Coordinates of N, CA and C in Angstrom, one line a residue:
M1 N 25.5 14.6 -18.7 CA 25.3 13.8 -17.5 C 23.9 14.0 -17.1
T2 N 23.1 12.9 -16.9 CA 21.8 12.9 -16.4 C 21.7 12.6 -14.9
V3 N 21.0 13.4 -14.2 CA 20.9 13.1 -12.7 C 19.6 12.3 -12.6
V4 N 19.7 11.2 -11.9 CA 18.5 10.4 -11.7 C 18.1 10.4 -10.2
G5 N 16.8 10.7 -9.9 CA 16.4 10.7 -8.5 C 16.2 9.3 -8.0
T6 N 16.1 9.1 -6.7 CA 16.0 7.8 -6.1 C 14.7 7.0 -6.6
D7 N 13.7 7.7 -6.9 CA 12.4 7.1 -7.4 C 12.5 6.8 -8.9
E8 N 13.6 7.2 -9.5 CA 13.7 7.0 -11.0 C 14.9 6.1 -11.3
D9 N 15.3 5.2 -10.4 CA 16.5 4.4 -10.5 C 16.3 3.5 -11.7
P10 N 17.1 3.6 -12.8 CA 16.9 2.7 -13.9 C 17.2 1.3 -13.7
D11 N 17.9 1.0 -12.6 CA 18.1 -0.4 -12.2 C 17.0 -1.0 -11.3
G12 N 16.1 -0.2 -11.0 CA 15.0 -0.6 -10.1 C 13.9 -1.3 -10.9
D13 N 12.7 -1.4 -10.3 CA 11.6 -2.0 -10.9 C 11.1 -1.3 -12.1
P14 N 11.0 -1.9 -13.3 CA 10.7 -1.1 -14.5 C 9.2 -0.6 -14.4
D15 N 8.3 -1.3 -13.7 CA 7.0 -0.8 -13.6 C 6.9 0.5 -12.8
L16 N 7.9 0.8 -12.0 CA 7.9 2.0 -11.2 C 8.7 3.1 -11.8
F17 N 9.5 2.8 -12.8 CA 10.4 3.8 -13.3 C 9.7 5.1 -13.8
G18 N 10.0 6.2 -13.3 CA 9.5 7.5 -13.8 C 8.1 7.8 -13.3
V19 N 7.5 7.0 -12.5 CA 6.1 7.3 -12.1 C 6.1 7.9 -10.7
R20 N 5.7 9.1 -10.6 CA 5.7 9.9 -9.4 C 4.5 9.4 -8.6
P21 N 4.6 9.4 -7.2 CA 3.5 9.0 -6.4 C 2.2 9.7 -6.7
Y22 N 2.3 11.0 -6.9 CA 1.0 11.8 -7.1 C 0.4 11.4 -8.4
A23 N 1.1 10.9 -9.4 CA 0.6 10.4 -10.6 C -0.2 9.2 -10.5
V24 N 0.2 8.3 -9.6 CA -0.4 7.0 -9.3 C -1.8 7.3 -8.7
T25 N -1.9 8.3 -7.9 CA -3.2 8.6 -7.2 C -4.0 9.8 -7.8
S26 N -3.6 10.2 -9.0 CA -4.2 11.3 -9.7 C -4.2 12.6 -8.8
G27 N -3.1 12.7 -8.0 CA -3.0 13.9 -7.2 C -3.6 13.9 -5.9
R28 N -4.3 12.8 -5.6 CA -5.0 12.7 -4.3 C -4.0 12.3 -3.2
T29 N -4.1 12.9 -2.0 CA -3.2 12.6 -0.9 C -3.9 12.1 0.3
Q30 N -5.2 12.1 0.3 CA -6.0 11.6 1.4 C -6.9 10.4 1.0
P31 N -6.8 9.3 1.7 CA -7.6 8.1 1.3 C -9.1 8.4 1.8
S32 N -10.0 7.9 1.1 CA -11.4 8.1 1.4 C -11.9 7.2 2.5
T33 N -11.1 6.1 2.8 CA -11.4 5.2 3.9 C -10.2 5.3 4.9
P34 N -10.5 5.6 6.2 CA -9.4 5.7 7.2 C -8.8 4.3 7.4
L35 N -7.6 4.2 6.9 CA -6.8 2.9 7.1 C -5.6 3.2 7.9
D36 N -5.1 2.3 8.7 CA -3.8 2.5 9.4 C -2.9 1.3 9.0
L37 N -1.7 1.3 9.4 CA -0.7 0.3 9.0 C -1.1 -1.1 9.3
L38 N -1.9 -1.3 10.4 CA -2.2 -2.6 10.8 C -3.6 -3.1 10.3
S39 N -4.3 -2.2 9.6 CA -5.6 -2.6 9.0 C -5.3 -3.8 8.0
L40 N -6.2 -4.8 8.1 CA -6.0 -5.9 7.2 C -7.0 -5.8 6.0
V41 N -6.5 -6.0 4.8 CA -7.3 -5.8 3.6 C -7.3 -7.1 2.9
R42 N -8.5 -7.4 2.2 CA -8.6 -8.7 1.5 C -9.5 -8.5 0.3
A43 N -9.2 -9.1 -0.8 CA -10.0 -9.0 -2.0 C -11.3 -9.8 -1.7
T44 N -12.4 -9.2 -2.3 CA -13.7 -9.9 -2.1 C -14.0 -10.9 -3.2
G45 N -13.3 -10.7 -4.3 CA -13.6 -11.6 -5.4 C -14.7 -11.1 -6.3
H46 N -15.3 -10.0 -5.9 CA -16.3 -9.3 -6.7 C -16.2 -7.8 -6.6
G47 N -17.2 -7.1 -7.0 CA -17.1 -5.7 -7.0 C -17.1 -5.2 -8.4
M48 N -17.3 -3.9 -8.5 CA -17.3 -3.3 -9.9 C -16.0 -2.8 -10.3
V49 N -15.2 -3.8 -10.7 CA -13.8 -3.5 -11.1 C -13.6 -3.9 -12.6
G50 N -13.4 -2.9 -13.4 CA -13.2 -3.1 -14.8 C -11.8 -2.5 -15.2
P51 N -11.3 -2.8 -16.3 CA -10.0 -2.3 -16.8 C -10.0 -0.8 -16.8
D52 N -11.1 -0.2 -17.1 CA -11.1 1.3 -17.2 C -11.1 1.9 -15.8
Q53 N -11.3 1.2 -14.7 CA -11.3 1.7 -13.4 C -10.0 1.4 -12.7
L54 N -9.2 0.6 -13.2 CA -8.0 0.2 -12.5 C -6.7 0.6 -13.3
G55 N -5.8 1.2 -12.6 CA -4.5 1.4 -13.2 C -3.6 0.2 -12.8
I56 N -2.4 0.3 -13.3 CA -1.4 -0.8 -12.9 C -1.3 -0.9 -11.4
A57 N -1.1 0.2 -10.7 CA -0.9 0.1 -9.3 C -2.1 -0.5 -8.6
H58 N -3.3 -0.1 -9.0 CA -4.5 -0.7 -8.4 C -4.5 -2.2 -8.6
A59 N -4.2 -2.6 -9.8 CA -4.3 -4.1 -10.1 C -3.2 -4.8 -9.3
Q60 N -2.0 -4.2 -9.1 CA -1.0 -4.8 -8.3 C -1.5 -4.9 -6.8
A61 N -2.1 -3.9 -6.3 CA -2.6 -3.9 -4.9 C -3.6 -4.9 -4.8
L62 N -4.5 -5.0 -5.7 CA -5.6 -6.0 -5.7 C -5.0 -7.5 -5.6
R63 N -4.0 -7.7 -6.4 CA -3.4 -9.1 -6.4 C -2.8 -9.4 -5.1
L64 N -2.2 -8.4 -4.4 CA -1.6 -8.6 -3.1 C -2.6 -8.9 -2.0
C65 N -3.9 -8.6 -2.3 CA -5.0 -8.7 -1.3 C -5.7 -10.0 -1.4
Q66 N -5.2 -11.0 -2.1 CA -5.9 -12.3 -2.3 C -6.1 -13.0 -0.9
S67 N -5.2 -12.8 0.0 CA -5.4 -13.2 1.4 C -5.2 -12.0 2.3
P68 N -5.7 -12.1 3.5 CA -5.6 -10.9 4.4 C -4.2 -10.4 4.5
T69 N -4.0 -9.2 4.2 CA -2.7 -8.6 4.2 C -2.8 -7.2 4.9
S70 N -1.8 -6.8 5.7 CA -1.8 -5.5 6.3 C -1.5 -4.4 5.3
V71 N -2.0 -3.2 5.5 CA -1.7 -2.1 4.7 C -0.2 -1.9 4.6
A72 N 0.6 -2.1 5.7 CA 2.0 -1.9 5.7 C 2.7 -2.9 4.7
E73 N 2.2 -4.2 4.7 CA 2.8 -5.2 3.8 C 2.5 -4.8 2.3
V74 N 1.3 -4.4 2.0 CA 0.9 -4.0 0.7 C 1.8 -2.8 0.2
A75 N 2.0 -1.8 1.1 CA 2.9 -0.7 0.7 C 4.3 -1.2 0.5
A76 N 4.8 -2.1 1.3 CA 6.2 -2.6 1.1 C 6.3 -3.4 -0.2
H77 N 5.4 -4.2 -0.5 CA 5.4 -5.0 -1.8 C 5.3 -4.1 -3.0
L78 N 4.5 -3.1 -2.9 CA 4.3 -2.1 -4.0 C 5.5 -1.2 -4.1
R79 N 6.3 -1.1 -3.1 CA 7.4 -0.1 -3.0 C 6.9 1.3 -3.2
R80 N 5.8 1.6 -2.6 CA 5.1 2.9 -2.6 C 5.0 3.5 -1.2
P81 N 4.9 4.8 -1.1 CA 4.6 5.4 0.2 C 3.3 4.9 0.8
V82 N 3.2 4.8 2.1 CA 2.0 4.3 2.7 C 0.8 5.1 2.3
T83 N 0.9 6.4 2.2 CA -0.2 7.3 1.9 C -0.7 7.0 0.5
V84 N 0.2 6.7 -0.4 CA -0.2 6.3 -1.8 C -1.0 5.0 -1.8
T85 N -0.4 4.1 -1.0 CA -1.1 2.7 -0.9 C -2.5 2.9 -0.3
K86 N -2.6 3.7 0.8 CA -3.9 3.9 1.4 C -4.9 4.4 0.4
V87 N -4.5 5.4 -0.5 CA -5.4 5.9 -1.5 C -5.8 4.8 -2.5
L88 N -4.9 4.0 -2.9 CA -5.2 2.9 -3.9 C -6.1 1.9 -3.2
L89 N -5.9 1.5 -2.0 CA -6.7 0.6 -1.3 C -8.1 1.2 -1.1
S90 N -8.2 2.4 -0.7 CA -9.5 3.1 -0.5 C -10.3 3.1 -1.8
D91 N -9.7 3.3 -3.0 CA -10.4 3.2 -4.2 C -11.0 1.8 -4.4
L92 N -10.2 0.8 -4.1 CA -10.6 -0.6 -4.3 C -11.7 -0.9 -3.3
I93 N -11.7 -0.4 -2.1 CA -12.8 -0.6 -1.1 C -14.1 0.1 -1.6
E94 N -14.0 1.3 -2.2 CA -15.1 1.9 -2.7 C -15.8 1.2 -3.9
L95 N -14.9 0.5 -4.7 CA -15.4 -0.3 -5.8 C -16.0 -1.7 -5.3
G96 N -15.8 -2.0 -4.1 CA -16.3 -3.3 -3.5 C -15.4 -4.5 -3.8
A97 N -14.2 -4.2 -4.3 CA -13.2 -5.2 -4.7 C -12.4 -5.7 -3.5
V98 N -12.3 -4.8 -2.5 CA -11.5 -5.1 -1.3 C -12.3 -4.7 0.0
I99 N -12.2 -5.5 1.0 CA -12.7 -5.1 2.3 C -11.6 -4.9 3.3
A100 N -11.9 -4.1 4.3 CA -10.8 -3.9 5.3 C -11.3 -4.3 6.7
R101 N -10.4 -4.8 7.5 CA -10.7 -5.1 8.9 C -9.8 -4.2 9.7
F102 N -10.4 -3.5 10.6 CA -9.6 -2.5 11.4 C -9.2 -3.1 12.7
P103 N -8.0 -3.0 13.2 CA -7.6 -3.6 14.5 C -8.2 -2.8 15.6
P104 N -8.6 -3.5 16.7 CA -9.1 -2.8 17.8 C -8.1 -1.8 18.4
S105 N -8.6 -0.6 18.9 CA -7.7 0.4 19.3 C -6.8 0.0 20.5
D106 N -7.3 -1.0 21.3 CA -6.5 -1.5 22.4 C -5.4 -2.5 22.0
S107 N -5.3 -2.8 20.7 CA -4.3 -3.8 20.2 C -2.9 -3.2 20.1
Y108 N -2.8 -1.9 20.1 CA -1.5 -1.2 20.0 C -0.8 -1.4 21.3
S109 N 0.5 -1.5 21.2 CA 1.4 -1.7 22.4 C 2.4 -0.6 22.4
N110 N 2.7 -0.1 23.6 CA 3.8 0.8 23.8 C 5.0 0.1 24.4
D111 N 4.9 -1.2 24.5 CA 6.0 -2.0 25.0 C 7.2 -1.9 24.2
P112 N 8.4 -1.4 24.7 CA 9.6 -1.2 23.9 C 10.0 -2.5 23.2
A113 N 9.9 -3.6 23.8 CA 10.3 -4.9 23.2 C 9.5 -5.2 21.9
V114 N 8.2 -4.9 22.0 CA 7.3 -5.1 20.8 C 7.7 -4.1 19.7
L115 N 7.9 -2.9 20.1 CA 8.3 -1.9 19.1 C 9.6 -2.2 18.4
E116 N 10.6 -2.7 19.2 CA 11.9 -3.1 18.6 C 11.7 -4.3 17.7
A117 N 10.8 -5.3 18.0 CA 10.6 -6.4 17.1 C 10.0 -5.9 15.8
V118 N 9.1 -5.0 15.9 CA 8.5 -4.4 14.7 C 9.5 -3.7 13.8
I119 N 10.4 -2.9 14.4 CA 11.5 -2.2 13.7 C 12.4 -3.2 13.1
D120 N 12.8 -4.3 13.8 CA 13.7 -5.3 13.2 C 13.0 -6.0 12.0
G121 N 11.7 -6.3 12.1 CA 11.0 -6.9 11.0 C 11.0 -6.0 9.8
L122 N 10.7 -4.8 10.0 CA 10.7 -3.8 8.9 C 12.1 -3.7 8.2
R123 N 13.1 -3.7 9.0 CA 14.5 -3.6 8.5 C 14.8 -4.9 7.6
R124 N 14.3 -6.0 8.0 CA 14.5 -7.2 7.2 C 13.8 -7.2 5.9
I125 N 12.7 -6.5 5.8 CA 11.9 -6.4 4.6 C 12.7 -5.5 3.6
F126 N 13.3 -4.5 4.1 CA 14.0 -3.6 3.2 C 15.5 -3.9 3.2

């Protein structure tokens, strides 16, 4: 009997099967660009991006950035931890393939109704 971990679900996405998060980022755990969940990222349409510089996860992230998309949305679509997604997006920013727009610090809300709406939205995604 073979025990399968949750990130190695054979019924899951075949692109993700057996690939550990640290392998996707070459062991890096800190993004080079400080991104938060609400940062918007968008592909620039240029930059020094060649096949030797991109892995599958980088290419998938870049495709998701064709229109302004939040870091949280990219992570959800990639089905990767946010930290991994931030490292991938930071790589793309360094290559000039993606730009980021950071939300103003006063845009955050501690209003319980807003936080509940965010939680409800996240639950619907998953």
